[in-house]
Every structure is written in C-alpha cells, then in structure tokens.
Amino acid sequence: MHVKRQFDVDRFFRRIKAGEMTRREATASFGIAGLGTLSLPMGNAAKADDGTGSEITYFTWSGYDIPELFETYVEAHGEPSYSVFASAEEGFQKMRAGFTPDVAHPCIEDMDRWMEAGIMRPIDTSKVTNWENVFPRMRDTRGVKYDGEVFIAPMDWGNSSVIYRTDLVPEGTEESWYMLFDPQYKGRIGASNTSSNAWAAAAVLGFDMFNPTEEQVAGPIADLMRQQRELVRFYWDDQSEVEQAMASGEIITAYAWNAALKNLTDAGAPVAYANPKEGIWTWICGICRIEGGNDKVDLQHELIDAWLDAETGKWLIENYYYGHSNEKAFELADPTLLAELGWSSPASLFDDGILFEPYDPHVEERYTALFEEIKAGF
C-alpha cells in the first residue's frame, strides 16, 4: 500500500518565522505541496490594482511568484498581482471556468489543449527585446508557434528522470524508466503524484508517450501503472519528500527533476541521476498572454521580457538549479555550478534528451483521468 504524505502547514510557517528556511526553499516547498491558493508571508505583498494602470495579473506555479524573476519590470512598475496554481491541470481548469489573468505560465505539453480552449493571445516578439537571445531550438520547438504566430515565450527548462541510490541499486543495473516499476524495489519507490507515471509507462513499453493509441492507454499502460501502484512507497507532491526519503534510504528510486541531484549530492547522499535507455526528458515552460485579460499590452510584454532577461536566468540557474531560455544567462552563471549540473554545454542537452511536446488534448485528459482512477483503486 502506498503512502500519501501530508504537508505540515503549521511546521512550514514555524520554520519561516524562525528563519530556518530560505526564500527559495520556502517557495518551492510551498508550491509543490499544492497550497496554490495561499500566499507566503515573505517579501513584498502583491498589490491590488489601484486603478493607476500599472497592474497586471500573473498566473504561475507556486514558487515562481517572486520579484527576482522579473526585476526590471518590478523596478519600473512594482510587483504584479499574483495568482498561483500547484499543477497545470489546476490552472487550466480555473481559466476554463472563467478566471482571466493577463499572463500565465504553462508548459509546452499543455499548448495544444490551451489553444483548443481558445484562452491565449499571440505574443508580439517585436516588443520583446530578449527574444533573439532565446535558444533557437526553443524558439523552434513545436507548440511555440501556431499559424506563424508565437503563443508562448519559453522561459524555464530542465530534465525529468529517475534518481536512485547507487549503494542500494544492484551493481550493473541498466538505467531505465523501468526502475520506477521494478518489483525488486517494492515499497521503496517514490512516484510523482501526476500523470507523468503514464508517460514513464509508455516509454518503458516503447510507445509514443505523447500520442499513444486508446488501446495502448487502456491496456498495457494502465496495467503497468497498476503494477506500480502496488510497489510505491508514496506518490509525492513536494520534491523535498523525495530528497528526504532518499537521503535516509527509505526509498531507492524515484521520479525527480534535476534539482534533486544537486540537493542530494550537497547533502552527501550516494545518488545518481539516470540517463534512461529510453531517453531522458527535457521539459520547457514559458509565459503566454491570456484572452480576456486587461488591455495593458505593453505591460504584458514588459513582464515577459523581464522574465527573459539574462540576469533573471542567472538567478534561476543559481537558486532553483533549472535552466533558462536566454543563452546569455549561461555566460553569467557560476561556471563551477554549471559543470556540477552538467550544463557546461546547455544547447547539447536539447539534442540528447527527449523534448516534451504538446499532447493531443484528448490524450492528456485521458492520462489524467486514468491516473486518478488507478490511485482510487480501479
């Protein structure tokens, strides 16, 4: 039986008040734990729109609602209003129900679905001074443009893979996504509490994980996910759960983003970040303009441009250990850290990994529904 861990809100706020958490640690833990409708009692509070024409609403992942990510905008206009979500699905459903921010922060795999829903406006790249500094591979990624117009400005990116304890995995084990489904690790697997488990199952089975057939989803993919359900120690919402459990040896393998490797290595844990034989995944997220938001077009583009600034990228790399879309950010970032993260040649990562791409909207909904059914025991 898997364990679904609870986020201790009282302890979280006690640690903040006691100064035991950095802002980065607090915002990251807070957001991934799913507390997307609350606000951190840190830093400058977001201003309400006072009618002066300076305010726009930024709808983003919890942990990204901080001024460090668009300082040139904040210097000129103050902080935008923030609204946060804990998952892309939560954000999408809120907008489909009528919430209309000015800009939002989805990922590439969401784009076909968001476009089909008619909730996005095109971005005028002539108003974005940093656009030409975006990695060409990112500008050309499927899902950035529709009918020749740009609908998402790529911002942050990173890898998804299997992290594992090198002292607890048998020597000579082949690195594979199957490490998240292997019965020999029963009770010691940390799986993501999202439909990424379906992507991994599809990869293990050799299917096109972005566009599988209905027969593949309902049959082998669902079967492998049900097998995983009986093996996992817990489905995680907060990646710090993975890091703590892996450091202690409670779990042996887990789905994780690349920041976990840096954090666990710094803690002295004997871990490795797999390069699965089926391919390591590279995700890309970015900012879109939202249909129905206000008409402060220039401010929307200024916020996008500020997020794309090389100094923003340097901060993101050095504090969140994720990549940034501005090539020049890597020229500013600490070279020792880049080497430690394996990013001395970041452009090569786009060739070596499997870039996430937009799902068929109906496939994404099917994955999500299937995962919820399986967790419920069906």
PDB file of N, CA and C in Angstrom, residues 106-197:
ATOM      1  N   PRO A 106       2.249  28.153 -18.483  1.00  0.00           N
ATOM      2  CA  PRO A 106       2.095  26.721 -18.759  1.00  0.00           C
ATOM      3  C   PRO A 106       3.404  26.111 -19.241  1.00  0.00           C
ATOM      4  N   CYS A 107       3.344  24.845 -19.618  1.00  0.00           N
ATOM      5  CA  CYS A 107       4.493  24.165 -20.214  1.00  0.00           C
ATOM      6  C   CYS A 107       4.130  23.721 -21.623  1.00  0.00           C
ATOM      7  N   ILE A 108       5.139  23.383 -22.391  1.00  0.00           N
ATOM      8  CA  ILE A 108       4.946  23.085 -23.813  1.00  0.00           C
ATOM      9  C   ILE A 108       3.900  21.997 -24.029  1.00  0.00           C
ATOM     10  N   GLU A 109       3.919  20.964 -23.183  1.00  0.00           N
ATOM     11  CA  GLU A 109       2.980  19.863 -23.414  1.00  0.00           C
ATOM     12  C   GLU A 109       1.521  20.274 -23.253  1.00  0.00           C
ATOM     13  N   ASP A 110       1.276  21.434 -22.626  1.00  0.00           N
ATOM     14  CA  ASP A 110      -0.093  21.910 -22.428  1.00  0.00           C
ATOM     15  C   ASP A 110      -0.634  22.698 -23.620  1.00  0.00           C
ATOM     16  N   MET A 111       0.223  23.066 -24.558  1.00  0.00           N
ATOM     17  CA  MET A 111      -0.136  24.111 -25.501  1.00  0.00           C
ATOM     18  C   MET A 111      -1.290  23.751 -26.440  1.00  0.00           C
ATOM     19  N   ASP A 112      -1.331  22.550 -26.987  1.00  0.00           N
ATOM     20  CA  ASP A 112      -2.447  22.207 -27.887  1.00  0.00           C
ATOM     21  C   ASP A 112      -3.777  22.313 -27.157  1.00  0.00           C
ATOM     22  N   ARG A 113      -3.778  21.865 -25.932  1.00  0.00           N
ATOM     23  CA  ARG A 113      -5.012  21.902 -25.140  1.00  0.00           C
ATOM     24  C   ARG A 113      -5.439  23.332 -24.857  1.00  0.00           C
ATOM     25  N   TRP A 114      -4.481  24.184 -24.490  1.00  0.00           N
ATOM     26  CA  TRP A 114      -4.810  25.582 -24.205  1.00  0.00           C
ATOM     27  C   TRP A 114      -5.254  26.296 -25.485  1.00  0.00           C
ATOM     28  N   MET A 115      -4.612  25.970 -26.590  1.00  0.00           N
ATOM     29  CA  MET A 115      -5.025  26.580 -27.853  1.00  0.00           C
ATOM     30  C   MET A 115      -6.436  26.147 -28.231  1.00  0.00           C
ATOM     31  N   GLU A 116      -6.720  24.873 -28.088  1.00  0.00           N
ATOM     32  CA  GLU A 116      -8.056  24.372 -28.418  1.00  0.00           C
ATOM     33  C   GLU A 116      -9.128  25.057 -27.573  1.00  0.00           C
ATOM     34  N   ALA A 117      -8.765  25.390 -26.329  1.00  0.00           N
ATOM     35  CA  ALA A 117      -9.718  26.052 -25.437  1.00  0.00           C
ATOM     36  C   ALA A 117      -9.900  27.529 -25.765  1.00  0.00           C
ATOM     37  N   GLY A 118      -9.042  28.079 -26.656  1.00  0.00           N
ATOM     38  CA  GLY A 118      -9.183  29.476 -27.064  1.00  0.00           C
ATOM     39  C   GLY A 118      -8.884  30.488 -25.975  1.00  0.00           C
ATOM     40  N   ILE A 119      -7.915  30.175 -25.088  1.00  0.00           N
ATOM     41  CA  ILE A 119      -7.671  31.068 -23.954  1.00  0.00           C
ATOM     42  C   ILE A 119      -6.405  31.905 -24.095  1.00  0.00           C
ATOM     43  N   MET A 120      -5.735  31.847 -25.269  1.00  0.00           N
ATOM     44  CA  MET A 120      -4.462  32.559 -25.395  1.00  0.00           C
ATOM     45  C   MET A 120      -4.470  33.595 -26.512  1.00  0.00           C
ATOM     46  N   ARG A 121      -3.696  34.640 -26.297  1.00  0.00           N
ATOM     47  CA  ARG A 121      -3.450  35.669 -27.297  1.00  0.00           C
ATOM     48  C   ARG A 121      -2.020  35.527 -27.821  1.00  0.00           C
ATOM     49  N   PRO A 122      -1.750  35.914 -29.048  1.00  0.00           N
ATOM     50  CA  PRO A 122      -0.367  35.843 -29.550  1.00  0.00           C
ATOM     51  C   PRO A 122       0.536  36.867 -28.872  1.00  0.00           C
ATOM     52  N   ILE A 123       1.832  36.556 -28.882  1.00  0.00           N
ATOM     53  CA  ILE A 123       2.863  37.454 -28.343  1.00  0.00           C
ATOM     54  C   ILE A 123       3.514  38.183 -29.505  1.00  0.00           C
ATOM     55  N   ASP A 124       3.659  39.495 -29.382  1.00  0.00           N
ATOM     56  CA  ASP A 124       4.334  40.299 -30.388  1.00  0.00           C
ATOM     57  C   ASP A 124       5.823  40.335 -30.031  1.00  0.00           C
ATOM     58  N   THR A 125       6.618  39.509 -30.679  1.00  0.00           N
ATOM     59  CA  THR A 125       8.031  39.403 -30.301  1.00  0.00           C
ATOM     60  C   THR A 125       8.819  40.674 -30.607  1.00  0.00           C
ATOM     61  N   SER A 126       8.265  41.573 -31.431  1.00  0.00           N
ATOM     62  CA  SER A 126       8.947  42.844 -31.672  1.00  0.00           C
ATOM     63  C   SER A 126       8.960  43.710 -30.410  1.00  0.00           C
ATOM     64  N   LYS A 127       8.083  43.386 -29.446  1.00  0.00           N
ATOM     65  CA  LYS A 127       8.036  44.106 -28.175  1.00  0.00           C
ATOM     66  C   LYS A 127       8.887  43.427 -27.099  1.00  0.00           C
ATOM     67  N   VAL A 128       9.579  42.337 -27.479  1.00  0.00           N
ATOM     68  CA  VAL A 128      10.358  41.554 -26.513  1.00  0.00           C
ATOM     69  C   VAL A 128      11.826  41.633 -26.915  1.00  0.00           C
ATOM     70  N   THR A 129      12.592  42.484 -26.240  1.00  0.00           N
ATOM     71  CA  THR A 129      13.965  42.757 -26.658  1.00  0.00           C
ATOM     72  C   THR A 129      14.883  41.541 -26.504  1.00  0.00           C
ATOM     73  N   ASN A 130      14.532  40.630 -25.601  1.00  0.00           N
ATOM     74  CA  ASN A 130      15.384  39.461 -25.356  1.00  0.00           C
ATOM     75  C   ASN A 130      15.030  38.261 -26.226  1.00  0.00           C
ATOM     76  N   TRP A 131      14.067  38.418 -27.131  1.00  0.00           N
ATOM     77  CA  TRP A 131      13.604  37.270 -27.900  1.00  0.00           C
ATOM     78  C   TRP A 131      14.732  36.618 -28.713  1.00  0.00           C
ATOM     79  N   GLU A 132      15.590  37.425 -29.302  1.00  0.00           N
ATOM     80  CA  GLU A 132      16.656  36.868 -30.142  1.00  0.00           C
ATOM     81  C   GLU A 132      17.713  36.124 -29.341  1.00  0.00           C
ATOM     82  N   ASN A 133      17.705  36.284 -28.017  1.00  0.00           N
ATOM     83  CA  ASN A 133      18.668  35.573 -27.179  1.00  0.00           C
ATOM     84  C   ASN A 133      18.152  34.213 -26.705  1.00  0.00           C
ATOM     85  N   VAL A 134      16.901  33.902 -27.035  1.00  0.00           N
ATOM     86  CA  VAL A 134      16.345  32.602 -26.667  1.00  0.00           C
ATOM     87  C   VAL A 134      17.001  31.529 -27.534  1.00  0.00           C
ATOM     88  N   PHE A 135      17.359  30.397 -26.911  1.00  0.00           N
ATOM     89  CA  PHE A 135      17.957  29.300 -27.672  1.00  0.00           C
ATOM     90  C   PHE A 135      17.111  29.017 -28.920  1.00  0.00           C
ATOM     91  N   PRO A 136      17.729  28.990 -30.119  1.00  0.00           N
ATOM     92  CA  PRO A 136      16.956  28.735 -31.336  1.00  0.00           C
ATOM     93  C   PRO A 136      16.127  27.464 -31.270  1.00  0.00           C
ATOM     94  N   ARG A 137      16.675  26.405 -30.647  1.00  0.00           N
ATOM     95  CA  ARG A 137      15.920  25.153 -30.553  1.00  0.00           C
ATOM     96  C   ARG A 137      14.622  25.354 -29.776  1.00  0.00           C
ATOM     97  N   MET A 138      14.648  26.245 -28.786  1.00  0.00           N
ATOM     98  CA  MET A 138      13.439  26.520 -28.012  1.00  0.00           C
ATOM     99  C   MET A 138      12.442  27.331 -28.828  1.00  0.00           C
ATOM    100  N   ARG A 139      12.953  28.331 -29.549  1.00  0.00           N
ATOM    101  CA  ARG A 139      12.039  29.145 -30.377  1.00  0.00           C
ATOM    102  C   ARG A 139      11.345  28.295 -31.433  1.00  0.00           C
ATOM    103  N   ASP A 140      12.034  27.216 -31.873  1.00  0.00           N
ATOM    104  CA  ASP A 140      11.502  26.378 -32.946  1.00  0.00           C
ATOM    105  C   ASP A 140      10.768  25.141 -32.443  1.00  0.00           C
ATOM    106  N   THR A 141      10.674  24.979 -31.129  1.00  0.00           N
ATOM    107  CA  THR A 141      10.008  23.805 -30.573  1.00  0.00           C
ATOM    108  C   THR A 141       8.526  23.817 -30.934  1.00  0.00           C
ATOM    109  N   ARG A 142       8.006  22.643 -31.294  1.00  0.00           N
ATOM    110  CA  ARG A 142       6.586  22.557 -31.609  1.00  0.00           C
ATOM    111  C   ARG A 142       5.767  22.955 -30.389  1.00  0.00           C
ATOM    112  N   GLY A 143       4.787  23.806 -30.606  1.00  0.00           N
ATOM    113  CA  GLY A 143       3.974  24.311 -29.517  1.00  0.00           C
ATOM    114  C   GLY A 143       4.256  25.764 -29.188  1.00  0.00           C
ATOM    115  N   VAL A 144       5.377  26.296 -29.715  1.00  0.00           N
ATOM    116  CA  VAL A 144       5.674  27.720 -29.504  1.00  0.00           C
ATOM    117  C   VAL A 144       4.859  28.578 -30.465  1.00  0.00           C
ATOM    118  N   LYS A 145       4.724  28.110 -31.709  1.00  0.00           N
ATOM    119  CA  LYS A 145       4.019  28.883 -32.730  1.00  0.00           C
ATOM    120  C   LYS A 145       2.804  28.123 -33.246  1.00  0.00           C
ATOM    121  N   TYR A 146       1.775  28.881 -33.571  1.00  0.00           N
ATOM    122  CA  TYR A 146       0.582  28.365 -34.238  1.00  0.00           C
ATOM    123  C   TYR A 146       0.224  29.331 -35.355  1.00  0.00           C
ATOM    124  N   ASP A 147       0.085  28.803 -36.554  1.00  0.00           N
ATOM    125  CA  ASP A 147      -0.219  29.627 -37.730  1.00  0.00           C
ATOM    126  C   ASP A 147       0.754  30.792 -37.868  1.00  0.00           C
ATOM    127  N   GLY A 148       2.028  30.523 -37.555  1.00  0.00           N
ATOM    128  CA  GLY A 148       3.075  31.522 -37.738  1.00  0.00           C
ATOM    129  C   GLY A 148       3.201  32.538 -36.631  1.00  0.00           C
ATOM    130  N   GLU A 149       2.327  32.495 -35.619  1.00  0.00           N
ATOM    131  CA  GLU A 149       2.388  33.457 -34.516  1.00  0.00           C
ATOM    132  C   GLU A 149       2.883  32.761 -33.246  1.00  0.00           C
ATOM    133  N   VAL A 150       3.662  33.498 -32.443  1.00  0.00           N
ATOM    134  CA  VAL A 150       4.200  32.966 -31.195  1.00  0.00           C
ATOM    135  C   VAL A 150       3.133  33.072 -30.109  1.00  0.00           C
ATOM    136  N   PHE A 151       2.881  31.944 -29.419  1.00  0.00           N
ATOM    137  CA  PHE A 151       1.885  31.953 -28.349  1.00  0.00           C
ATOM    138  C   PHE A 151       2.473  31.641 -26.978  1.00  0.00           C
ATOM    139  N   ILE A 152       3.732  31.230 -26.926  1.00  0.00           N
ATOM    140  CA  ILE A 152       4.394  31.040 -25.637  1.00  0.00           C
ATOM    141  C   ILE A 152       5.847  31.469 -25.782  1.00  0.00           C
ATOM    142  N   ALA A 153       6.322  32.232 -24.791  1.00  0.00           N
ATOM    143  CA  ALA A 153       7.734  32.605 -24.731  1.00  0.00           C
ATOM    144  C   ALA A 153       8.423  31.630 -23.794  1.00  0.00           C
ATOM    145  N   PRO A 154       9.261  30.702 -24.313  1.00  0.00           N
ATOM    146  CA  PRO A 154       9.934  29.741 -23.427  1.00  0.00           C
ATOM    147  C   PRO A 154      10.768  30.467 -22.383  1.00  0.00           C
ATOM    148  N   MET A 155      10.695  29.999 -21.137  1.00  0.00           N
ATOM    149  CA  MET A 155      11.403  30.644 -20.035  1.00  0.00           C
ATOM    150  C   MET A 155      12.318  29.670 -19.298  1.00  0.00           C
ATOM    151  N   ASP A 156      11.726  28.720 -18.579  1.00  0.00           N
ATOM    152  CA  ASP A 156      12.492  27.806 -17.740  1.00  0.00           C
ATOM    153  C   ASP A 156      12.427  26.401 -18.315  1.00  0.00           C
ATOM    154  N   TRP A 157      13.469  25.620 -18.051  1.00  0.00           N
ATOM    155  CA  TRP A 157      13.509  24.261 -18.557  1.00  0.00           C
ATOM    156  C   TRP A 157      14.382  23.399 -17.644  1.00  0.00           C
ATOM    157  N   GLY A 158      14.253  22.110 -17.802  1.00  0.00           N
ATOM    158  CA  GLY A 158      15.058  21.197 -17.003  1.00  0.00           C
ATOM    159  C   GLY A 158      14.808  19.777 -17.455  1.00  0.00           C
ATOM    160  N   ASN A 159      15.293  18.845 -16.675  1.00  0.00           N
ATOM    161  CA  ASN A 159      15.147  17.429 -17.008  1.00  0.00           C
ATOM    162  C   ASN A 159      14.238  16.723 -16.018  1.00  0.00           C
ATOM    163  N   SER A 160      13.608  15.667 -16.489  1.00  0.00           N
ATOM    164  CA  SER A 160      12.891  14.719 -15.643  1.00  0.00           C
ATOM    165  C   SER A 160      13.516  13.350 -15.884  1.00  0.00           C
ATOM    166  N   SER A 161      13.792  12.641 -14.791  1.00  0.00           N
ATOM    167  CA  SER A 161      14.377  11.313 -14.928  1.00  0.00           C
ATOM    168  C   SER A 161      14.197  10.538 -13.626  1.00  0.00           C
ATOM    169  N   VAL A 162      14.908   9.445 -13.524  1.00  0.00           N
ATOM    170  CA  VAL A 162      14.900   8.606 -12.326  1.00  0.00           C
ATOM    171  C   VAL A 162      16.141   8.924 -11.517  1.00  0.00           C
ATOM    172  N   ILE A 163      15.945   9.270 -10.251  1.00  0.00           N
ATOM    173  CA  ILE A 163      17.078   9.421  -9.343  1.00  0.00           C
ATOM    174  C   ILE A 163      17.119   8.172  -8.466  1.00  0.00           C
ATOM    175  N   TYR A 164      18.316   7.698  -8.144  1.00  0.00           N
ATOM    176  CA  TYR A 164      18.389   6.444  -7.396  1.00  0.00           C
ATOM    177  C   TYR A 164      19.615   6.402  -6.503  1.00  0.00           C
ATOM    178  N   ARG A 165      19.536   5.551  -5.475  1.00  0.00           N
ATOM    179  CA  ARG A 165      20.643   5.348  -4.545  1.00  0.00           C
ATOM    180  C   ARG A 165      21.628   4.370  -5.160  1.00  0.00           C
ATOM    181  N   THR A 166      22.831   4.831  -5.410  1.00  0.00           N
ATOM    182  CA  THR A 166      23.827   3.985  -6.062  1.00  0.00           C
ATOM    183  C   THR A 166      24.286   2.833  -5.182  1.00  0.00           C
ATOM    184  N   ASP A 167      24.157   2.981  -3.852  1.00  0.00           N
ATOM    185  CA  ASP A 167      24.579   1.924  -2.949  1.00  0.00           C
ATOM    186  C   ASP A 167      23.500   0.878  -2.699  1.00  0.00           C
ATOM    187  N   LEU A 168      22.272   1.153  -3.187  1.00  0.00           N
ATOM    188  CA  LEU A 168      21.154   0.247  -2.930  1.00  0.00           C
ATOM    189  C   LEU A 168      20.593  -0.389  -4.199  1.00  0.00           C
ATOM    190  N   VAL A 169      20.974   0.153  -5.345  1.00  0.00           N
ATOM    191  CA  VAL A 169      20.612  -0.462  -6.620  1.00  0.00           C
ATOM    192  C   VAL A 169      21.715  -1.444  -6.995  1.00  0.00           C
ATOM    193  N   PRO A 170      21.372  -2.668  -7.392  1.00  0.00           N
ATOM    194  CA  PRO A 170      22.410  -3.658  -7.717  1.00  0.00           C
ATOM    195  C   PRO A 170      23.393  -3.145  -8.765  1.00  0.00           C
ATOM    196  N   GLU A 171      24.647  -3.426  -8.554  1.00  0.00           N
ATOM    197  CA  GLU A 171      25.687  -3.007  -9.493  1.00  0.00           C
ATOM    198  C   GLU A 171      25.403  -3.583 -10.882  1.00  0.00           C
ATOM    199  N   GLY A 172      25.592  -2.743 -11.893  1.00  0.00           N
ATOM    200  CA  GLY A 172      25.370  -3.169 -13.262  1.00  0.00           C
ATOM    201  C   GLY A 172      23.941  -3.015 -13.744  1.00  0.00           C
ATOM    202  N   THR A 173      23.053  -2.466 -12.883  1.00  0.00           N
ATOM    203  CA  THR A 173      21.657  -2.262 -13.289  1.00  0.00           C
ATOM    204  C   THR A 173      21.589  -1.281 -14.458  1.00  0.00           C
ATOM    205  N   GLU A 174      20.840  -1.619 -15.479  1.00  0.00           N
ATOM    206  CA  GLU A 174      20.676  -0.739 -16.618  1.00  0.00           C
ATOM    207  C   GLU A 174      19.753   0.422 -16.256  1.00  0.00           C
ATOM    208  N   GLU A 175      20.183   1.635 -16.572  1.00  0.00           N
ATOM    209  CA  GLU A 175      19.353   2.797 -16.279  1.00  0.00           C
ATOM    210  C   GLU A 175      18.160   2.816 -17.228  1.00  0.00           C
ATOM    211  N   SER A 176      16.976   2.847 -16.649  1.00  0.00           N
ATOM    212  CA  SER A 176      15.750   2.752 -17.443  1.00  0.00           C
ATOM    213  C   SER A 176      14.594   3.335 -16.637  1.00  0.00           C
ATOM    214  N   TRP A 177      13.561   3.789 -17.352  1.00  0.00           N
ATOM    215  CA  TRP A 177      12.344   4.224 -16.675  1.00  0.00           C
ATOM    216  C   TRP A 177      11.688   3.061 -15.937  1.00  0.00           C
ATOM    217  N   TYR A 178      12.056   1.829 -16.296  1.00  0.00           N
ATOM    218  CA  TYR A 178      11.500   0.662 -15.615  1.00  0.00           C
ATOM    219  C   TYR A 178      11.897   0.633 -14.137  1.00  0.00           C
ATOM    220  N   MET A 179      12.914   1.388 -13.751  1.00  0.00           N
ATOM    221  CA  MET A 179      13.313   1.445 -12.348  1.00  0.00           C
ATOM    222  C   MET A 179      12.188   1.975 -11.460  1.00  0.00           C
ATOM    223  N   LEU A 180      11.184   2.613 -12.054  1.00  0.00           N
ATOM    224  CA  LEU A 180      10.021   3.086 -11.297  1.00  0.00           C
ATOM    225  C   LEU A 180       8.908   2.050 -11.235  1.00  0.00           C
ATOM    226  N   PHE A 181       9.115   0.900 -11.876  1.00  0.00           N
ATOM    227  CA  PHE A 181       8.087  -0.139 -11.940  1.00  0.00           C
ATOM    228  C   PHE A 181       8.631  -1.512 -11.540  1.00  0.00           C
ATOM    229  N   ASP A 182       9.871  -1.587 -11.116  1.00  0.00           N
ATOM    230  CA  ASP A 182      10.559  -2.849 -10.874  1.00  0.00           C
ATOM    231  C   ASP A 182      10.139  -3.446  -9.529  1.00  0.00           C
ATOM    232  N   PRO A 183       9.586  -4.673  -9.514  1.00  0.00           N
ATOM    233  CA  PRO A 183       9.134  -5.283  -8.259  1.00  0.00           C
ATOM    234  C   PRO A 183      10.225  -5.452  -7.214  1.00  0.00           C
ATOM    235  N   GLN A 184      11.494  -5.477  -7.611  1.00  0.00           N
ATOM    236  CA  GLN A 184      12.552  -5.653  -6.607  1.00  0.00           C
ATOM    237  C   GLN A 184      12.664  -4.440  -5.676  1.00  0.00           C
ATOM    238  N   TYR A 185      12.064  -3.309  -6.060  1.00  0.00           N
ATOM    239  CA  TYR A 185      12.103  -2.120  -5.217  1.00  0.00           C
ATOM    240  C   TYR A 185      10.766  -1.889  -4.505  1.00  0.00           C
ATOM    241  N   LYS A 186       9.969  -2.925  -4.362  1.00  0.00           N
ATOM    242  CA  LYS A 186       8.644  -2.791  -3.762  1.00  0.00           C
ATOM    243  C   LYS A 186       8.713  -2.074  -2.413  1.00  0.00           C
ATOM    244  N   GLY A 187       7.845  -1.081  -2.264  1.00  0.00           N
ATOM    245  CA  GLY A 187       7.790  -0.301  -1.033  1.00  0.00           C
ATOM    246  C   GLY A 187       8.865   0.744  -0.909  1.00  0.00           C
ATOM    247  N   ARG A 188       9.714   0.889  -1.949  1.00  0.00           N
ATOM    248  CA  ARG A 188      10.828   1.844  -1.862  1.00  0.00           C
ATOM    249  C   ARG A 188      10.958   2.668  -3.146  1.00  0.00           C
ATOM    250  N   ILE A 189       9.805   2.958  -3.753  1.00  0.00           N
ATOM    251  CA  ILE A 189       9.746   3.780  -4.972  1.00  0.00           C
ATOM    252  C   ILE A 189       8.963   5.048  -4.662  1.00  0.00           C
ATOM    253  N   GLY A 190       9.485   6.186  -5.099  1.00  0.00           N
ATOM    254  CA  GLY A 190       8.780   7.460  -4.970  1.00  0.00           C
ATOM    255  C   GLY A 190       8.277   7.893  -6.340  1.00  0.00           C
ATOM    256  N   ALA A 191       6.962   7.821  -6.561  1.00  0.00           N
ATOM    257  CA  ALA A 191       6.373   8.177  -7.852  1.00  0.00           C
ATOM    258  C   ALA A 191       5.739   9.552  -7.772  1.00  0.00           C
ATOM    259  N   SER A 192       5.753  10.259  -8.885  1.00  0.00           N
ATOM    260  CA  SER A 192       5.138  11.583  -8.946  1.00  0.00           C
ATOM    261  C   SER A 192       3.623  11.465  -8.827  1.00  0.00           C
ATOM    262  N   ASN A 193       3.024  12.414  -8.121  1.00  0.00           N
ATOM    263  CA  ASN A 193       1.569  12.438  -7.969  1.00  0.00           C
ATOM    264  C   ASN A 193       0.926  13.166  -9.147  1.00  0.00           C
ATOM    265  N   THR A 194       1.397  12.853 -10.354  1.00  0.00           N
ATOM    266  CA  THR A 194       0.837  13.412 -11.590  1.00  0.00           C
ATOM    267  C   THR A 194       0.807  12.293 -12.625  1.00  0.00           C
ATOM    268  N   SER A 195       0.236  12.595 -13.771  1.00  0.00           N
ATOM    269  CA  SER A 195       0.138  11.577 -14.820  1.00  0.00           C
ATOM    270  C   SER A 195       1.472  11.318 -15.509  1.00  0.00           C
ATOM    271  N   SER A 196       2.572  11.884 -14.994  1.00  0.00           N
ATOM    272  CA  SER A 196       3.895  11.566 -15.538  1.00  0.00           C
ATOM    273  C   SER A 196       4.187  10.077 -15.428  1.00  0.00           C
ATOM    274  N   ASN A 197       3.503   9.386 -14.498  1.00  0.00           N
ATOM    275  CA  ASN A 197       3.658   7.939 -14.400  1.00  0.00           C
ATOM    276  C   ASN A 197       3.185   7.253 -15.674  1.00  0.00           C
TER     277      ASN A 197
END
